[in-house]
CSV table of C-alpha atoms in Angstrom, one decimal:
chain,number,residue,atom,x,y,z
A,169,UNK,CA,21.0,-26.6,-19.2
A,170,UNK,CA,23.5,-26.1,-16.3
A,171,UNK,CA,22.7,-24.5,-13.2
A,172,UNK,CA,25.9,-22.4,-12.3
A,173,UNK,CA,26.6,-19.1,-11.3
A,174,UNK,CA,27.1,-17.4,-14.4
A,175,UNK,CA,23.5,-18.8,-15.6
A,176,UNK,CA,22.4,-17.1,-12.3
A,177,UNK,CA,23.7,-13.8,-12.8
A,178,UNK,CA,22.7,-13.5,-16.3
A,179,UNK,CA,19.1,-14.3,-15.2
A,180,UNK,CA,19.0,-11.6,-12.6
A,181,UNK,CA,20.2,-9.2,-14.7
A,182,UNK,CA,17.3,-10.0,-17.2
A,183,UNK,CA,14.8,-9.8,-13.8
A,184,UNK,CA,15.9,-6.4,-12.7
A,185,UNK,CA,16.2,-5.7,-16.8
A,186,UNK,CA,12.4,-6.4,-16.6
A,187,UNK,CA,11.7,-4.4,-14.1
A,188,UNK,CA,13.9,-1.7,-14.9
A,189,UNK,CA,11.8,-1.3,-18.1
A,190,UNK,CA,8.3,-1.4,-16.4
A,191,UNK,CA,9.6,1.8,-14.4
A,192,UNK,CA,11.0,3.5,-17.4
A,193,UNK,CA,7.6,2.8,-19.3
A,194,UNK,CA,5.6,4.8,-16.2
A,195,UNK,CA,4.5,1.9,-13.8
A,196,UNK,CA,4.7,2.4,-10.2
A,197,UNK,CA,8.3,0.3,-8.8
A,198,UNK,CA,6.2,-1.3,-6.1
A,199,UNK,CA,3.5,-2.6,-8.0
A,200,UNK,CA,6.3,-4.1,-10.4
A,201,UNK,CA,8.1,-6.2,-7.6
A,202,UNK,CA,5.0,-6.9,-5.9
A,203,UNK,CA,3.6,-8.7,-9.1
A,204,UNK,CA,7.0,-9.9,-10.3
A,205,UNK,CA,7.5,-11.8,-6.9
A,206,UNK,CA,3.7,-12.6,-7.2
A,207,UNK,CA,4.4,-14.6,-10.7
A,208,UNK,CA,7.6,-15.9,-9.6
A,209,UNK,CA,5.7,-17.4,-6.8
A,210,UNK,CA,3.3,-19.0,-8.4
A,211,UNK,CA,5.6,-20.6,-10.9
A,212,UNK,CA,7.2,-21.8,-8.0
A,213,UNK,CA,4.6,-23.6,-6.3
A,214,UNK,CA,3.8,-25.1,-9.7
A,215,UNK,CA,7.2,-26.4,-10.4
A,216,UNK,CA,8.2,-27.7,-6.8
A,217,UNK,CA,5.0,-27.7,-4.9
A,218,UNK,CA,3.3,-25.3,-2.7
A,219,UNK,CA,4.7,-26.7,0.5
A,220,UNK,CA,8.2,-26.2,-1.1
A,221,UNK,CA,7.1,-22.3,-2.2
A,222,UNK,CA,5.8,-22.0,1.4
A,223,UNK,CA,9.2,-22.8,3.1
A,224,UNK,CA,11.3,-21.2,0.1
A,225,UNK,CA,9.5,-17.6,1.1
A,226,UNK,CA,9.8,-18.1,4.9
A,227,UNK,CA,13.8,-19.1,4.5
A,228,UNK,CA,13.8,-15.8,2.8
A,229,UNK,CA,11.9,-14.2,5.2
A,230,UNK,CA,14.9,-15.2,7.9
A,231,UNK,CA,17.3,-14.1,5.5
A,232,UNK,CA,15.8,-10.6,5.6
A,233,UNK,CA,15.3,-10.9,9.1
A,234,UNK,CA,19.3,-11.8,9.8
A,235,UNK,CA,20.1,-8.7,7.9
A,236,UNK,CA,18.3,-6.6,9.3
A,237,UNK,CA,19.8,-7.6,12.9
A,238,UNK,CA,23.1,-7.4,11.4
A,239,UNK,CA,22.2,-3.8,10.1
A,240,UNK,CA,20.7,-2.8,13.7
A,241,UNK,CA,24.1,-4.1,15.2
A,242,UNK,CA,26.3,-2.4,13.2
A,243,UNK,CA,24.3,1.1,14.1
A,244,UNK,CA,24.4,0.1,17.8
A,245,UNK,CA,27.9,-0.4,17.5
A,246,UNK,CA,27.9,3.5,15.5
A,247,UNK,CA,29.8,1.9,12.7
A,248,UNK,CA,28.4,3.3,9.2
A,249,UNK,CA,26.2,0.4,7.8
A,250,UNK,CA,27.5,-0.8,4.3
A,251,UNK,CA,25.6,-0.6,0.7
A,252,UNK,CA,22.3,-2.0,0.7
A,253,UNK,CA,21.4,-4.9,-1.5
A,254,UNK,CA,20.9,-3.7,-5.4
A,255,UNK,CA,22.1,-0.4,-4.6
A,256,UNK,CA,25.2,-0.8,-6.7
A,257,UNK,CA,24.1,-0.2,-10.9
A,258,UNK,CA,23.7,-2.7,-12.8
A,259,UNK,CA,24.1,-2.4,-16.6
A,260,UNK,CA,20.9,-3.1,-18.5
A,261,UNK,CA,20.0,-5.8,-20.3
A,262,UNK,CA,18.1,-6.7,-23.2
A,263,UNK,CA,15.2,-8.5,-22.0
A,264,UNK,CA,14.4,-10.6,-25.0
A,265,UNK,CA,18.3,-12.0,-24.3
A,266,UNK,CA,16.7,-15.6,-22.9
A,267,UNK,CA,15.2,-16.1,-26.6
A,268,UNK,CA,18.3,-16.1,-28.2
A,269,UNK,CA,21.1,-18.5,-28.5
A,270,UNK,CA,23.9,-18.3,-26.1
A,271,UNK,CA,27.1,-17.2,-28.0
């Protein structure tokens, strides 16, 4: 199977499809991301190593980190600060999609 963008996209639209449906079914949104990114994690470290999971989460972390300077810039400079990330709606998905076979 390819790695490209469009395999990408359609897998985090089945993640937040996922999730979406644990909220809907009455579980609290934090403890779904908190164990989704627990499990995702995990797999992680099995597939690549957990020095490779360790350094995958702290390049995040400085992701998060550079966008949040960027954010306290912008209000510094009292510009409006643009759309966070996943604010905009994304259409739901089936989540069983991944067992079927691509069209």
């Amino acid at each position: 199977m390819d790695d490209t963008f469009e395999l990408r996209e359609r897998l985090s639209r089945a993640w937040r499809a996922v999730f979406d449906n644990a909220v809907e079914a009455g579980s609290p949104p934090e403890a779904v991301a908190e164990t989704m990114t627990a499990v995702a994690h995990a797999r992680f470290a099995e597939l690549f190593g957990t020095a490779a999971a360790a350094s995958y989460l702290a390049l995040l972390a400085e992701q998060m980190r550079d966008v949040d300077h960027d954010e306290a810039e912008t209000l510094i400079r009292g510009e409006a600060p643009g759309p966070a990330p996943f604010d905009e709606e994304m259409t739901a998905m089936d989540p069983a999609w991944i067992e079927r076979d691509p069209p």
